[in-house]
Short mmCIF file of C-alpha atoms (C1' of nucleotides) in Angstrom, two decimals:
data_model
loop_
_atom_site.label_atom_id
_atom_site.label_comp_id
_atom_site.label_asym_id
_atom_site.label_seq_id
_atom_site.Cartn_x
_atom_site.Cartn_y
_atom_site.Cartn_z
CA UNK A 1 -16.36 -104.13 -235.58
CA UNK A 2 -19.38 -101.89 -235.75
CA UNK A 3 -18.68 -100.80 -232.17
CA UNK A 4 -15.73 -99.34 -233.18
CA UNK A 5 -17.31 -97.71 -236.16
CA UNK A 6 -19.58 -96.06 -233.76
CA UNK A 7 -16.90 -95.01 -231.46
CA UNK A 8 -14.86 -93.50 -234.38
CA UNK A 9 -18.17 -91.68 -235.09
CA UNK A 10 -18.45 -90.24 -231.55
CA UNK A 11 -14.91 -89.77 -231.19
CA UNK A 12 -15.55 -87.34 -234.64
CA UNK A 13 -18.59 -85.94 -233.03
CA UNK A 14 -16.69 -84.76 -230.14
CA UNK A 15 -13.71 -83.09 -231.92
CA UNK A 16 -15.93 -81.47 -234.05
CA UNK A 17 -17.61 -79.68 -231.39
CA UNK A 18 -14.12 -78.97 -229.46
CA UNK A 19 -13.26 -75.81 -229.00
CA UNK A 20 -9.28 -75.97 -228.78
CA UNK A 21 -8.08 -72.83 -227.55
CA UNK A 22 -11.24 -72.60 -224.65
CA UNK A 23 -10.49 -76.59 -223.57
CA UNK A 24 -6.46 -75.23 -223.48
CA UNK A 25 -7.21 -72.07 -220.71
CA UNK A 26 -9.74 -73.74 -218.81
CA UNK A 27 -7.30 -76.65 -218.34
CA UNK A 28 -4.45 -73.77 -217.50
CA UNK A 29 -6.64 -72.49 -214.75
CA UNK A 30 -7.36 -76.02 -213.18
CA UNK A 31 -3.86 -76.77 -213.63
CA UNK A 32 -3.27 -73.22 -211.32
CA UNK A 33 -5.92 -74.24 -209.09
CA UNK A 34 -4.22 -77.89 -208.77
CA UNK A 35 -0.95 -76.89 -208.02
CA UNK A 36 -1.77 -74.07 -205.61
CA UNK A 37 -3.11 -76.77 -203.42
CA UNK A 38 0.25 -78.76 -202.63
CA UNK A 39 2.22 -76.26 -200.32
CA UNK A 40 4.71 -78.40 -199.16
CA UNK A 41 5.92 -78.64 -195.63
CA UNK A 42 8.14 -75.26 -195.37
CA UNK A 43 10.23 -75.98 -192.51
CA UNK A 44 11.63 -79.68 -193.94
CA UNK A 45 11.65 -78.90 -197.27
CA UNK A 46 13.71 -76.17 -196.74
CA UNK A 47 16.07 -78.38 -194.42
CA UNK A 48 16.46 -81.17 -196.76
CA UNK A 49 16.45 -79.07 -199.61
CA UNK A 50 19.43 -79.41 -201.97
CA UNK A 51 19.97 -75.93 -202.07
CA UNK A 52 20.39 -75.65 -198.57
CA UNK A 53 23.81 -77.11 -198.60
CA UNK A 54 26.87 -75.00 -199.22
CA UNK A 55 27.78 -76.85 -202.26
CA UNK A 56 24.33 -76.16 -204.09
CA UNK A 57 25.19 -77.72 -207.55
CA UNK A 58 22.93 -80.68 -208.03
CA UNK A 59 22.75 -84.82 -207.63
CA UNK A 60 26.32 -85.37 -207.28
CA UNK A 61 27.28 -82.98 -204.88
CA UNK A 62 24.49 -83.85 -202.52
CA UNK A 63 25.08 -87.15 -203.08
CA UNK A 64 28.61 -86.34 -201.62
CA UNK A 65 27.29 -84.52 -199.17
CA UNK A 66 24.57 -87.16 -197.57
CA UNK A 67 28.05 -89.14 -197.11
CA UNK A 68 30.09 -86.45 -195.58
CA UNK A 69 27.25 -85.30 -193.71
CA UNK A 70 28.55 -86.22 -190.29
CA UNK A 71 31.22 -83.99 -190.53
CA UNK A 72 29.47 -80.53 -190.74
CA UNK A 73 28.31 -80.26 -187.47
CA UNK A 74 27.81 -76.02 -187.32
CA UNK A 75 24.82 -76.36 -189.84
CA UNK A 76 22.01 -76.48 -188.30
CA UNK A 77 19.75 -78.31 -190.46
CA UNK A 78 22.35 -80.84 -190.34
CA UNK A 79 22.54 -81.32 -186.91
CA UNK A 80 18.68 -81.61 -187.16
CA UNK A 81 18.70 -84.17 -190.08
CA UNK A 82 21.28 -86.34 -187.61
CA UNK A 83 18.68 -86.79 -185.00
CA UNK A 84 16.22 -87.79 -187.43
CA UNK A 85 16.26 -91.70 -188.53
CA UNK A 86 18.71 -91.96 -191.95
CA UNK A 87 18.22 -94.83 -194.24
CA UNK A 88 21.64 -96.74 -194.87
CA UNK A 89 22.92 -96.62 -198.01
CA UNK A 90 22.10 -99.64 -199.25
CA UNK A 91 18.64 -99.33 -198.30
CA UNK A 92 18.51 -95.59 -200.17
CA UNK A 93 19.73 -96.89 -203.06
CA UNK A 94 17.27 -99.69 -203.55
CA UNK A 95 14.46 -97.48 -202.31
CA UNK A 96 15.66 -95.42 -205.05
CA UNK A 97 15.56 -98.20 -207.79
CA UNK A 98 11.46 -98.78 -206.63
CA UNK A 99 10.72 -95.44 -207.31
CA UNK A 100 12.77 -95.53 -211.01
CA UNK A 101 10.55 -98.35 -211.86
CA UNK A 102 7.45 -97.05 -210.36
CA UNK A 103 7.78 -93.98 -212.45
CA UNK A 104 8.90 -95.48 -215.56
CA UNK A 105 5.70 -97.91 -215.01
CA UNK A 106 3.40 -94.85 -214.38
CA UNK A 107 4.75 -93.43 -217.23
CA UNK A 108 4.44 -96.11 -219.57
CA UNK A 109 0.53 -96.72 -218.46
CA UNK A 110 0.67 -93.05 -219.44
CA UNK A 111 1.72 -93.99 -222.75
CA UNK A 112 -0.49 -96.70 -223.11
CA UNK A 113 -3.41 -94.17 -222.14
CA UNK A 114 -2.77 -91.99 -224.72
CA UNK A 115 -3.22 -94.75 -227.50
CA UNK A 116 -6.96 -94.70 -226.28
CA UNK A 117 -7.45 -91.11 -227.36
CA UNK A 118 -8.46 -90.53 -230.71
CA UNK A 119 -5.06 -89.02 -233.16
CA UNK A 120 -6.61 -85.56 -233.30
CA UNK A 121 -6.42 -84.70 -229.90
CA UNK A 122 -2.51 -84.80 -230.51
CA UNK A 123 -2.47 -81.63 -232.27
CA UNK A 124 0.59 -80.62 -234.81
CA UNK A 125 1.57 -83.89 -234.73
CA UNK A 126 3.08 -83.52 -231.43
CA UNK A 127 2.61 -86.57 -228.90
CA UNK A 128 0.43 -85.61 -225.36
CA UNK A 129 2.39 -84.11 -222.54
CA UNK A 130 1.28 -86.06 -219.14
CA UNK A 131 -0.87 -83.98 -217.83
CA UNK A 132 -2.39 -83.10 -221.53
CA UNK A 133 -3.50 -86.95 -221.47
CA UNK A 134 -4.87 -86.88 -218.21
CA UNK A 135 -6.81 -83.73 -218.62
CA UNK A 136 -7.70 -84.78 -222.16
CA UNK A 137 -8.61 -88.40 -220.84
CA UNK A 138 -11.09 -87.11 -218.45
CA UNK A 139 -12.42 -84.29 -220.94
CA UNK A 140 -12.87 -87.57 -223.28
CA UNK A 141 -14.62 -89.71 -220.94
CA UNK A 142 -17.43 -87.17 -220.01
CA UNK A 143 -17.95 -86.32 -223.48
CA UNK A 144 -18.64 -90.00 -224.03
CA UNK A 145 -21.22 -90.07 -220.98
CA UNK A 146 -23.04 -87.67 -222.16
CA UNK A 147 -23.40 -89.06 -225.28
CA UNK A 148 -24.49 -92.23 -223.92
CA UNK A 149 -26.84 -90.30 -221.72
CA UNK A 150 -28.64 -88.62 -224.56
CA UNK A 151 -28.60 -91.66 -226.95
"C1'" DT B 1 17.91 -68.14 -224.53
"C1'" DA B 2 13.88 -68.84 -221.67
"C1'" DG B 3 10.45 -71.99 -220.65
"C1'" DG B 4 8.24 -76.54 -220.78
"C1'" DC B 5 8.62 -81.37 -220.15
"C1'" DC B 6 10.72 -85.29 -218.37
"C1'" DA B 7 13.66 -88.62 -215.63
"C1'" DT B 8 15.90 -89.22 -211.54
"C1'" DC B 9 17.26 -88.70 -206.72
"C1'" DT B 10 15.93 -87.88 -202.17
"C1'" DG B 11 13.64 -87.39 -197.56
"C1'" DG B 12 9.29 -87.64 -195.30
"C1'" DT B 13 5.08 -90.05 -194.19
"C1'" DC B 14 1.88 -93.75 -194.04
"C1'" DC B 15 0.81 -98.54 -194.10
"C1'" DT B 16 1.56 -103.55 -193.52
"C1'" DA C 1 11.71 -102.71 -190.71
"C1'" DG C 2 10.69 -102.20 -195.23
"C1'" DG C 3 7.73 -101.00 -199.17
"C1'" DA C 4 4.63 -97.62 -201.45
"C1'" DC C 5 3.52 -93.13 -202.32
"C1'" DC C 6 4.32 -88.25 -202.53
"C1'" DA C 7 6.43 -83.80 -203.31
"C1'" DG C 8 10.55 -80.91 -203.89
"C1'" DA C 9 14.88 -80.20 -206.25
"C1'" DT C 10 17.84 -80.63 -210.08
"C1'" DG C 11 19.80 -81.25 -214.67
"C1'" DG C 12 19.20 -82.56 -219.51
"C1'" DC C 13 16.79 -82.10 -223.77
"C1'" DC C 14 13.93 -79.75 -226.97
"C1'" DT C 15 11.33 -76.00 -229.08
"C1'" DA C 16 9.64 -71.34 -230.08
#
DNA sequence: TAGGCCATCTGGTCCT
DNA sequence: AGGACCAGATGGCCTA
C-alpha cells in the first residue's frame, strides 16, 4: 500500500513538471518523422488499391469486384493480380476474422494500458487516442527511470 | 463541414 | 499451406 502511495506521489511529481502544449508538438513531429518512414510499395499498392477499380466506392463494391474479377480481362492490373497466387474465399474470409480479433485484442491491451497512466494525463476528460497512450506510455516510463535513477 | 480517430477489409510478405 | 503481421484504403462516427 505504501508503494502505491509513492507512485501516486511520483506520478504527481511528473505532471507537475509537464509541460502540455511542448510534450503535444514534440510528439506531432515524431509522429511526422514516424510516418514519413513507411512509404509503401508504389507499384502494388497502387494495383491492389481499391481505387484502382472502375467502381471506386468502397468494401462492397470491391468485394464484388474480387468475385467478378475474372471477367475484366483489359485492365491491366487485373490481368497482373491473376497471375499472382489468390486466396480462395473461404480462406480470405477466415484470414479476415484473425485479423478482426487481432485488432480488437491489440486494441483492448490498448485499453488496458491506458488504465496504468495516471487520470490527468487524459486531459478534458477525454479518454487517450492510441497513439496518445503509446507516446504518453513511453513519456511515463522514462520519467519514472529517471526518478529511480536520482533517488 | 473538415479533420481526427477508429474498425474493418484486403493483399502482400515472412515464418513455421 | 496456413497463420501472423503489416500497411493501404475506406466508411462511419464524433467534435470543433
Amino acid at each position: 500500500m505504501d508503494c502505491l502511495n509513492d507512485m501516486e506521489v511520483v506520478s504527481a511529481k511528473i505532471l507537475a513538471e509537464w509541460d502540455w502544449k511542448k510534450e503535444e508538438s514534440a510528439f506531432g513531429d515524431q509522429q511526422d518523422s514516424l510516418e514519413s518512414n513507411s512509404l509503401g510499395s508504389s507499384f502494388d499498392s497502387i494495383c491492389s488499391s481499391p481505387e484502382v477499380s472502375s467502381t471506386s466506392s468502397g468494401h462492397q463494391d470491391y468485394q464484388d469486384l474480387s468475385f467478378s474479377f475474372t471477367s475484366r480481362s483489359n485492365d491491366l492490373c487485373a490481368t497482373q493480380r491473376q497471375t499472382k497466387h489468390k486466396m480462395s474465399t473461404k480462406r480470405r474470409m477466415k484470414a479476415s476474422e484473425r485479423e478482426k480479433m487481432r485488432m480488437r485484442s491489440l486494441a483492448e491491451a490498448l485499453h488496458e494500458l491506458r488504465d496504468y497512466l495516471p487520470p490527468d494525463y487524459s486531459k478534458s476528460g477525454q479518454p487517450l487516442t492510441k497513439i496518445q497512450t503509446l507516446k504518453y506510455t513511453i513519456e511515463y516510463i522514462n520519467q519514472l527511470e529517471d526518478l529511480l535513477n536520482h533517488a
